[in-house]
Coordinates of C-alpha atoms and ligand atoms in Angstrom, one line a residue:
X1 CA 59.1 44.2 -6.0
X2 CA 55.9 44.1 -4.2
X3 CA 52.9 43.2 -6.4
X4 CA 49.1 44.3 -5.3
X5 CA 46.5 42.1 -8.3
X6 CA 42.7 43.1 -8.1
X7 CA 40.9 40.4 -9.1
X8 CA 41.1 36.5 -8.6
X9 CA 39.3 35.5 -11.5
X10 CA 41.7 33.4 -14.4
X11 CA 44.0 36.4 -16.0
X12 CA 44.5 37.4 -12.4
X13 CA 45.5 34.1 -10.4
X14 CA 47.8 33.4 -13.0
X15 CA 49.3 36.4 -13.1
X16 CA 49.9 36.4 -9.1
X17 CA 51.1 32.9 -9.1
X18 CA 53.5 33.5 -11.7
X19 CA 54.9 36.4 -10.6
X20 CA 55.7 34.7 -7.2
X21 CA 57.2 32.2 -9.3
X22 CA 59.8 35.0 -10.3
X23 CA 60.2 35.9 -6.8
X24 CA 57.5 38.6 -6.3
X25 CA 55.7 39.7 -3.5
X26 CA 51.8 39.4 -4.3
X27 CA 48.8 40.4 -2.2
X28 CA 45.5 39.4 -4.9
X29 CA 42.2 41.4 -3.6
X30 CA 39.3 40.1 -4.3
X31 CA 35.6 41.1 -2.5
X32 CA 34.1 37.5 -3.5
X33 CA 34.9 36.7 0.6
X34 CA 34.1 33.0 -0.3
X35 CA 36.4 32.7 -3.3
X36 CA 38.8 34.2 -0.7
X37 CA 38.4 31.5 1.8
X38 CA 38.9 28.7 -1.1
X39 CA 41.8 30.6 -2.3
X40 CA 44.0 30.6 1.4
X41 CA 43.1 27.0 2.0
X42 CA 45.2 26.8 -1.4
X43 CA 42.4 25.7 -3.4
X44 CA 42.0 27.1 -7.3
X45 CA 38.5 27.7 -7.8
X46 CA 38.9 26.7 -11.3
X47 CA 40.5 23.5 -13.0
X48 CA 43.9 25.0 -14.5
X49 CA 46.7 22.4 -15.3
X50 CA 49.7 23.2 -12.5
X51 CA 47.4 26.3 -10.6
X52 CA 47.1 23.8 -7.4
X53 CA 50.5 23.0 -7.1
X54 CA 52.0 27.1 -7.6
X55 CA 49.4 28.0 -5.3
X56 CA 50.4 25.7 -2.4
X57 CA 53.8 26.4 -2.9
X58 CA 53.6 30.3 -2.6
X59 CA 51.2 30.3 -0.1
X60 CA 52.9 27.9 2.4
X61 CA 56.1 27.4 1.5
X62 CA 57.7 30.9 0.4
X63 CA 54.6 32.5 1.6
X64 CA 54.8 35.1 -1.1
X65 CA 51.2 35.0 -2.3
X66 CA 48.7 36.4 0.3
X67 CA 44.8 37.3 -0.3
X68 CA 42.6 40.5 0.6
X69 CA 39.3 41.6 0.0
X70 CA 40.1 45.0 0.0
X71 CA 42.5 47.7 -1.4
X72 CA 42.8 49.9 2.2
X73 CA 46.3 49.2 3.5
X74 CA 47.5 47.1 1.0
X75 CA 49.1 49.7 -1.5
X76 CA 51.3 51.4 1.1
X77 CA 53.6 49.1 0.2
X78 CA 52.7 48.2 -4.1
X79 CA 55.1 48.9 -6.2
X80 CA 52.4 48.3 -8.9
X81 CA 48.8 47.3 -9.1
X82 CA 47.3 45.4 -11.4
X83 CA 43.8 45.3 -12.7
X84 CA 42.5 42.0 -13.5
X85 CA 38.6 42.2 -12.9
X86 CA 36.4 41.0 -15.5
X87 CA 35.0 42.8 -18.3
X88 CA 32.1 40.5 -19.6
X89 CA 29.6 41.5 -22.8
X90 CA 26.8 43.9 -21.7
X91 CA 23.8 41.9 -21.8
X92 CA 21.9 42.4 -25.1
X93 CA 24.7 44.3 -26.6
X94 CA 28.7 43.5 -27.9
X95 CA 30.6 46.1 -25.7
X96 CA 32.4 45.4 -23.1
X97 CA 31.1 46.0 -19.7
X98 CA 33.9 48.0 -17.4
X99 CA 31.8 48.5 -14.6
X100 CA 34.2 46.5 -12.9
X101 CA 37.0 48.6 -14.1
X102 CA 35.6 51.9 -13.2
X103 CA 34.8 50.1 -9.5
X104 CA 38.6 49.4 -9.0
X105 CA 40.0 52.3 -10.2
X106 CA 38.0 54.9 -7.8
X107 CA 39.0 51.8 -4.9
X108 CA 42.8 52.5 -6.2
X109 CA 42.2 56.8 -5.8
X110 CA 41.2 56.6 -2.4
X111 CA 43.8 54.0 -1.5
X112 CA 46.7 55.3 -3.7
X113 CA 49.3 57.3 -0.9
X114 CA 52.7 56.7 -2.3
X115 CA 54.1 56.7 -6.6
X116 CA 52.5 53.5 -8.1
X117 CA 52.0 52.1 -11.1
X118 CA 48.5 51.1 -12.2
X119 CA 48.2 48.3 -14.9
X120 CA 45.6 47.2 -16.9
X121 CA 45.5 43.9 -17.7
X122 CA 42.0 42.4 -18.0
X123 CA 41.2 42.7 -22.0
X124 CA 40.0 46.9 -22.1
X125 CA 38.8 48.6 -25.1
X126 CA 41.0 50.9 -26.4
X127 CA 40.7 54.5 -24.6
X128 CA 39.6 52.3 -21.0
X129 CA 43.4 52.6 -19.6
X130 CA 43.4 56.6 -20.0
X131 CA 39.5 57.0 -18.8
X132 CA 41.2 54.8 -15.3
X133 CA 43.9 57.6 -15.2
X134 CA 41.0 60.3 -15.4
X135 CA 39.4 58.6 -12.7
X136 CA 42.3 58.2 -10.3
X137 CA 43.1 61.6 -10.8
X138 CA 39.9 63.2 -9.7
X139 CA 41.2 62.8 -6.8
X140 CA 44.8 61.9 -6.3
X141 CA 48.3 63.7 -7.0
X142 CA 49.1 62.6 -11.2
X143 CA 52.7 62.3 -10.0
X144 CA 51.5 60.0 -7.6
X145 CA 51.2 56.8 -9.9
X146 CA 51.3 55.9 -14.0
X147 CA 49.0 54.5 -16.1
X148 CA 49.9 51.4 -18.2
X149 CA 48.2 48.8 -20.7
X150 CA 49.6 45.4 -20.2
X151 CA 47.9 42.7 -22.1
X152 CA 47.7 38.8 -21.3
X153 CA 47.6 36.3 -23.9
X154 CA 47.2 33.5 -21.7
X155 CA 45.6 30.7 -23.0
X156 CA 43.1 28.3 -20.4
X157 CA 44.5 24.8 -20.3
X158 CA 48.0 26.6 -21.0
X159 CA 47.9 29.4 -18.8
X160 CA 51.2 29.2 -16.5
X161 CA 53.6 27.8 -19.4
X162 CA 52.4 30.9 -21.1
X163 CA 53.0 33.3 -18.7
X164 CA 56.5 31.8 -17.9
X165 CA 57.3 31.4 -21.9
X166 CA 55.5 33.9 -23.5
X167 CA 56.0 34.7 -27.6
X168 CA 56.0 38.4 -26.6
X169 CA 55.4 41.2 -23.6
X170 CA 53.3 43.9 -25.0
X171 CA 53.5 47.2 -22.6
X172 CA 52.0 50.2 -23.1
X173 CA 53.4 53.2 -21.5
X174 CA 53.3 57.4 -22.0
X175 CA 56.7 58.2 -20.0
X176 CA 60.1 56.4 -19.7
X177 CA 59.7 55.6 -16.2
X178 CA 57.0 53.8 -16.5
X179 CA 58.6 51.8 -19.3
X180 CA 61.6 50.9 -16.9
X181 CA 59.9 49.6 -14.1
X182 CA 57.7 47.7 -16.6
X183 CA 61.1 46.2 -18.1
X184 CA 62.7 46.0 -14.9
X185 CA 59.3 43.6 -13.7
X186 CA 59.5 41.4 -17.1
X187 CA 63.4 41.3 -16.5
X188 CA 63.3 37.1 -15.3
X189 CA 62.1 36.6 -19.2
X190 CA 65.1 38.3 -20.7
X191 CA 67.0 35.3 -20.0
X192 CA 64.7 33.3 -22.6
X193 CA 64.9 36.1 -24.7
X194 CA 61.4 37.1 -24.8
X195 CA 60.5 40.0 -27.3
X196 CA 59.3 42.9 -25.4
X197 CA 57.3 45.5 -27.3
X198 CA 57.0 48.4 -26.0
X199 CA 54.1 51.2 -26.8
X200 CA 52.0 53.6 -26.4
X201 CA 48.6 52.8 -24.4
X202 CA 46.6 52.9 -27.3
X203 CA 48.9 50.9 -29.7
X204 CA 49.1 48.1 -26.8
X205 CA 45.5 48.2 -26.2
X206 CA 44.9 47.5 -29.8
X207 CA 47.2 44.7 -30.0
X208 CA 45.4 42.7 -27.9
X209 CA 41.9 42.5 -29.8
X210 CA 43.6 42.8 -33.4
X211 CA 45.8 39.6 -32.0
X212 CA 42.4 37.5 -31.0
X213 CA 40.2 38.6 -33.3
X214 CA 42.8 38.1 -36.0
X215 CA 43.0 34.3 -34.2
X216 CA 39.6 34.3 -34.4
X217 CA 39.6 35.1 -37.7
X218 CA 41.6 31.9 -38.8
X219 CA 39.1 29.4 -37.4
X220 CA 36.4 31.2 -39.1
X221 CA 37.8 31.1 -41.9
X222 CA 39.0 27.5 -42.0
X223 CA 35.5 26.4 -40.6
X224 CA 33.7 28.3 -43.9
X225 CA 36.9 26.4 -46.0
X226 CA 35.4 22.8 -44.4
X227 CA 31.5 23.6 -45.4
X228 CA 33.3 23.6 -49.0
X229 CA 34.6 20.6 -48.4
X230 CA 32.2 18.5 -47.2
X231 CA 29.7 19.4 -50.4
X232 CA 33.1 18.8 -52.8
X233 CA 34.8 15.8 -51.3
X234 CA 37.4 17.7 -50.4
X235 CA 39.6 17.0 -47.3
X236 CA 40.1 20.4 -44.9
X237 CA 42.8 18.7 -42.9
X238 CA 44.8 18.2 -45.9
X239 CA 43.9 21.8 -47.2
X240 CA 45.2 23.6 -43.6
X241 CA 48.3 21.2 -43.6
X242 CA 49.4 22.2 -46.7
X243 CA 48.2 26.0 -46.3
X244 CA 50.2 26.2 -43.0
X245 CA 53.4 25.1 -44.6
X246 CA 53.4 28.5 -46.3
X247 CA 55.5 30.7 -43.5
X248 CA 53.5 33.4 -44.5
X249 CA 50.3 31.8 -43.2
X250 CA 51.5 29.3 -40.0
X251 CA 49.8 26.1 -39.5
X252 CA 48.1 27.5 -35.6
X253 CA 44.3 27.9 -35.2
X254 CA 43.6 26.4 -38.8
X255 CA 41.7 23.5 -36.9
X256 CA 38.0 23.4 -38.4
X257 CA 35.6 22.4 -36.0
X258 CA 32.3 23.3 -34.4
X259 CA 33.7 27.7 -34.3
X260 CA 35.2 29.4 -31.5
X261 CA 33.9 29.4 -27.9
X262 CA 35.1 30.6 -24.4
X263 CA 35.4 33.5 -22.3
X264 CA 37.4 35.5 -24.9
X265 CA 36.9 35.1 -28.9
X266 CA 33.7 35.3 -29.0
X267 CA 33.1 38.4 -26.4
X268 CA 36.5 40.1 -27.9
X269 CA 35.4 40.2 -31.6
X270 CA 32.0 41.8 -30.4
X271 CA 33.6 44.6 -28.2
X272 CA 36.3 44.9 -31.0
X273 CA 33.7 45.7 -33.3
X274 CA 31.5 47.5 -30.8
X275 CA 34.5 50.2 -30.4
X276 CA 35.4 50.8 -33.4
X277 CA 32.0 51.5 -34.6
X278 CA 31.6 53.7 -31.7
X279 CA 34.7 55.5 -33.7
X280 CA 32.8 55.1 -37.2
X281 CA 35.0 52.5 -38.4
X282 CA 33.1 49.4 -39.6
X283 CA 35.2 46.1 -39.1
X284 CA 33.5 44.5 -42.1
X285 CA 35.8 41.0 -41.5
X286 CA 35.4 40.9 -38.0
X287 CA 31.5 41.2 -38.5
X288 CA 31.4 38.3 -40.3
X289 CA 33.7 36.2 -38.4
X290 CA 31.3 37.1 -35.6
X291 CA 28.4 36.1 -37.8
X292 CA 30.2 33.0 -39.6
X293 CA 30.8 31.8 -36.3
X294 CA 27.3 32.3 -34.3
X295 CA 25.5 30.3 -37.5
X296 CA 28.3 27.4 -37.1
X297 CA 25.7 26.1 -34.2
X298 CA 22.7 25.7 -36.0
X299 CA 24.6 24.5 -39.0
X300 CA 26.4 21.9 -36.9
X301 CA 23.4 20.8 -35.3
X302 CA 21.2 20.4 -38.5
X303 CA 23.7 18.1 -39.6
X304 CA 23.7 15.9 -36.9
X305 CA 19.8 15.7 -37.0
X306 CA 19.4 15.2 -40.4
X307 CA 21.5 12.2 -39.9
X308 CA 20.2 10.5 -36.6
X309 CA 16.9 9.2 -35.7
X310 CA 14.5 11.6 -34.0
X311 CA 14.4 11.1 -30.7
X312 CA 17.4 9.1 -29.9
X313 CA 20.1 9.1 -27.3
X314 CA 23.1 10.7 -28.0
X315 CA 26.3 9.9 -26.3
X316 CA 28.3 13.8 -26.3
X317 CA 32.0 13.5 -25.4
X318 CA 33.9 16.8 -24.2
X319 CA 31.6 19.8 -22.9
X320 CA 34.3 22.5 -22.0
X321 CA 34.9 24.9 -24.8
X322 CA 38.4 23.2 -25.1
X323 CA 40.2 20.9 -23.8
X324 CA 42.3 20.8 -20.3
X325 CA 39.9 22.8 -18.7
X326 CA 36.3 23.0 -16.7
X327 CA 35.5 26.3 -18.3
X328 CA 32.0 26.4 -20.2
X329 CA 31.5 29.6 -21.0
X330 CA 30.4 30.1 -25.0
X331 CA 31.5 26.3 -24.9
X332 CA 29.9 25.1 -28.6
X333 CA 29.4 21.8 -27.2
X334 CA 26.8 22.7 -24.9
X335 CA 25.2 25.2 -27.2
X336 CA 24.9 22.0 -29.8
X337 CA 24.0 19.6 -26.8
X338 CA 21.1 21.9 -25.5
X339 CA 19.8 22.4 -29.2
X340 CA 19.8 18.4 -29.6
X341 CA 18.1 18.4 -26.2
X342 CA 15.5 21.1 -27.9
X343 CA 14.9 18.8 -30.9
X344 CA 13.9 16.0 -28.4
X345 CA 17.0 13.6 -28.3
X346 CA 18.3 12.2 -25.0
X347 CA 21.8 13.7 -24.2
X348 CA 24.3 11.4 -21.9
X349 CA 27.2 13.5 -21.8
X350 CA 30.5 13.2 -20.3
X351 CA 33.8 15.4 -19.9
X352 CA 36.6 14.8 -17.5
X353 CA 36.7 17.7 -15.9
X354 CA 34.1 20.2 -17.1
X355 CA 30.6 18.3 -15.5
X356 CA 29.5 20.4 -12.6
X357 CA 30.1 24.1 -14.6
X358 CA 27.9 22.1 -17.2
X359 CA 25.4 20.8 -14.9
X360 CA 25.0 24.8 -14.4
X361 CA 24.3 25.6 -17.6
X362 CA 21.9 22.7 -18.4
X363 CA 20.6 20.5 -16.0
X364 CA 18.6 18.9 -18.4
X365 CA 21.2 17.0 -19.9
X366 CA 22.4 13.6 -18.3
X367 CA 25.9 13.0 -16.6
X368 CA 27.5 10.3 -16.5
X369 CA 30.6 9.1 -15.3
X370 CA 32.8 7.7 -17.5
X371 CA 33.0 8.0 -21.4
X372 CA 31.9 4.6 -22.1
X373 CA 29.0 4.7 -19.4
X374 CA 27.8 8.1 -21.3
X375 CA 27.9 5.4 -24.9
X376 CA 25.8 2.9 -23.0
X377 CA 22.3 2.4 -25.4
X378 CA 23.4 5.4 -27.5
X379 CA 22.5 5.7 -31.5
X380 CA 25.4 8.2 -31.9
X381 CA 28.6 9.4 -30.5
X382 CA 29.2 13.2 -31.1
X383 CA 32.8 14.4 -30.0
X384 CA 32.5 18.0 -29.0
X385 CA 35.8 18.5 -27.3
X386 CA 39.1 17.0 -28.3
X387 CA 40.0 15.9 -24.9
X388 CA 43.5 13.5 -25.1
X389 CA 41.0 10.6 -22.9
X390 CA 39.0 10.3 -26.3
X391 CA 41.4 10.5 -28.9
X392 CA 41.8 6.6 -28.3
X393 CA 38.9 4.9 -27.1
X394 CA 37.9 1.5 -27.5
X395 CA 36.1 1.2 -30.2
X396 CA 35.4 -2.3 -29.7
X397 CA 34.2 -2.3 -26.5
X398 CA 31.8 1.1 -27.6
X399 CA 30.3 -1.2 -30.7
X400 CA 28.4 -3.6 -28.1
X401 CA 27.1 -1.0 -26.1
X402 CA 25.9 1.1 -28.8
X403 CA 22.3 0.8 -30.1
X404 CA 23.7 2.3 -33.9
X405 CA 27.1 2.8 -34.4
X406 CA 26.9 6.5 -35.7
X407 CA 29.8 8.7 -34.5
X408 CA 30.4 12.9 -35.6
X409 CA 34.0 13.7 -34.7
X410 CA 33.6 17.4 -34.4
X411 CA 37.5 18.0 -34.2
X412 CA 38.8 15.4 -36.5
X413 CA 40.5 13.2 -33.9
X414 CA 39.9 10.2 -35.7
X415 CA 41.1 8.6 -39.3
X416 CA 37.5 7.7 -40.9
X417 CA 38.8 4.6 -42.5
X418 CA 39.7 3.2 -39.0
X419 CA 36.1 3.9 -37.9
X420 CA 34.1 3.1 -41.2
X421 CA 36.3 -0.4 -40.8
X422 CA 34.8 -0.8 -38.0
X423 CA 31.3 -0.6 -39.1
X424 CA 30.7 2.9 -38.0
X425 CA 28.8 5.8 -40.1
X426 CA 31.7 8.7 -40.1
X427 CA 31.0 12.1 -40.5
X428 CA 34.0 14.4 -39.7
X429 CA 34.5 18.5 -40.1
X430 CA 35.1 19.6 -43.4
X431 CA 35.9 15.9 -45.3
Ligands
UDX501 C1 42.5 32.8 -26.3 C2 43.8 33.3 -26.9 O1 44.5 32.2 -27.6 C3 44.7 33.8 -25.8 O2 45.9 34.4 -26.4 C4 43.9 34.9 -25.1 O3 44.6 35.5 -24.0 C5 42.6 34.4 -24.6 O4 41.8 33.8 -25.7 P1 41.6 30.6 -25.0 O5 40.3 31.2 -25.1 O6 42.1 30.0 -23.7 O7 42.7 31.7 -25.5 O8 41.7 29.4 -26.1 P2 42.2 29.1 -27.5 O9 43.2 28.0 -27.4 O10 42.7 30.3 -28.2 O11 40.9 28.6 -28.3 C6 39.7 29.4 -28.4 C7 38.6 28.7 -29.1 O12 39.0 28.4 -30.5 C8 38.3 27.3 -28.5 O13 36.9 27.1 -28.6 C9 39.0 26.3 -29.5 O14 38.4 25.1 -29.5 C10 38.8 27.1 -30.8 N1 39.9 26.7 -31.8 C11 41.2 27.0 -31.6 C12 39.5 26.1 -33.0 O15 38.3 25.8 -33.2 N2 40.4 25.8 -33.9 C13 41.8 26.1 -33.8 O16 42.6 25.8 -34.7 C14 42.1 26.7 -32.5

């Protein structure tokens, strides 16, 4: 099958690496010429655990990945086309901006010359997929391609594993041809049994921001669960072990911590929200996991400055908005850092992999290079990212370079009896 993917951001170069990795042919457009250039020197312009070694591979060796900036020639030959551009808030507002979308899909109708399936994949408010098939068929043949809604649920740090072993395929489809050629693309995964569910556009549209926002919904919910905690002695660790046991309730995203960042929870339960009110349905839950979630912030950081000097160093470990990647979009820990910062403390941050993005964001915060360099003369450690480099640092070593020996372990990665044994002022989420 030959495979034509618009967009070279994250959804989209794992998508095109993966499919190579099932044998694929894959031509990814992007118009970003110097992303392009990084891209066919086989360099991933983000930091995505196994992207540098799938890229080499299907660019040199099997040579089935190749890169374009644009659409003209290069669906002559596309069995299907995938949209994976962006769809970022509207500043000011929750919706979704598909300015990107609408772009591609009037650069697929004046490319489109043979049948071809057109796929959205990048995270679309329900109704987006039909409004593309409106577009493309201003001025091309409807017999001449499909429209179909197929959602990722990829997540950063975990991206290829979860493209190669996902839980489930969600496709939506109006016609039984455009099912089977769907099918017929997913068929390397029937071999591990993967469910595939298949539905209408709408339906599959919906999945995808009932599935995150429901996700979403966990955390918030565990995070309000730890504020209870704290005041009552209670342990939330304990509390989301033994809630998870329960089948009914699974033991995933009940981590309490500092609330949901990156480039998806937080934009897909505004634009979730956004369209349904458009509809004049009110998601009363998911406003408040949106709400519970942007006060986490101040919450967290009043904590922290009601418990350490004013202006004093802080050491902040883990910037990225999760672990095993650079990405520092709606990270927490830079939202918390620059707020410290505001409040007049000195921030020497480090994270192994996420620096330059964060550099981006605020320059005003210190770099160092090295966990224990970013301790050095510090009254407090704050853990904002639950990196595997942290969950067993020296403790001994930290205690004579620290000025106080304060530590807030945002994600519970430590036993506070270990610490407090070591002299060290605890404070944890939620216990
Ligand atoms: C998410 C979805 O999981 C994925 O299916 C979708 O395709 C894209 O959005 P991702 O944003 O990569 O993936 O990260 P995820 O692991 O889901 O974590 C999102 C945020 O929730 C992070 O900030 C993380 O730290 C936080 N989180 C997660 C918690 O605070 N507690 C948890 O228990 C789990």
């Amino acid at each position: 099958m030959n495979l034509t993917i618009v967009g070279t951001g994250y959804v989209g170069l794992v998508t095109g690496v993966c499919f190579a990795e099932f044998g694929y042919s894959v031509k990814c457009i992007d118009k970003d010429s110097k992303r392009l250039e990084k891209l066919k020197s086989g360099k991933c312009p983000f930091y995505e655990p196994g992207m540098d070694e799938l890229l080499d591979k299907h660019i040199n060796k099997t040579k089935l990945i190749s890169f374009d900036y644009t659409l003209q020639n290069n669906l002559n030959n596309s069995d299907i086309v995938f949209i994976t551009v962006g769809t970022p808030t509207r500043r000011l507002e929750d919706e979704a901006d598909l300015s990107f979308v609408w772009q591609v899909a009037e650069e697929i109708a004046e490319n489109i010359n043979k049948y071809c399936l057109v796929v959205t994949k990048s995270t679309v408010p329900v109704g987006t997929t039909r409004e593309v098939k409106k577009i493309i068929s201003n001025k091309v043949d409807e017999k001449l391609f499909d429209v179909v809604s197929n959602p990722e649920f990829l997540r950063e740090g975990s991206a290829i594993d979860d493209f190669i072993r996902p839980d489930r395929v969600v496709i939506g489809t109006e016609n039984k041809k455009s099912e089977t050629i769907m099918k017929n693309l997913y068929r390397p995964l029937f071999l591990k049994e993967t469910p595939i569910v298949s539905t209408s556009i709408e339906t599959s549209e919906i999945i995808k921001y009932a599935s995150n926002s429901f996700l979403a919904t966990k955390i918030a919910f565990i995070n309000e669960v730890a504020d209870l905690c704290e005041v009552v002695g209670a342990d939330v660790q304990q509390v989301a072990h033994a809630m998870g046991i329960d089948k009914r309730i699974g033991s995933k995203f009940l981590n309490a911590g500092p609330g949901f960042g990156g480039s998806c929870f937080p934009k897909d339960v505004k634009a979730f929200s956004s369209t349904a009110k458009k509809k004049n349905v009110e998601l009363l839950i998911i406003n408040a996991v949106n709400k519970s979630n942007q006060e986490r912030i101040k919450k967290i950081s009043d904590k922290i400055i009601s418990n350490i000097k004013k202006n004093s160093t802080i050491c902040f470990l883990g910037l990225s908005f999760k672990p095993n990647t650079d990405d520092v979009r709606d990270s927490t820990s830079i939202k918390i850092a620059s707020k410290l910062f505001e409040k007049g403390y000195k921030l020497q941050c480090y994270d192994p992999e996420a620096m330059k993005n964060a550099k981006n964001e605020n320059s005003n915060l210190f770099f160092f290079s090295s966990a224990y360099e970013a301790c050095e003369g510090a009254s407090a450690i704050i853990i904002g990212t639950e990196w595997n480099e942290f969950r067993a640092l020296n403790f001994n070593k930290i205690s004579k370079i620290l000025k106080e020996k304060i530590i807030f372990d945002l994600r519970n990665i430590y036993i506070p009896e270990d610490l407090k044994k070591l002299g060290f002022e605890y404070y944890g989420t939620g216990k």
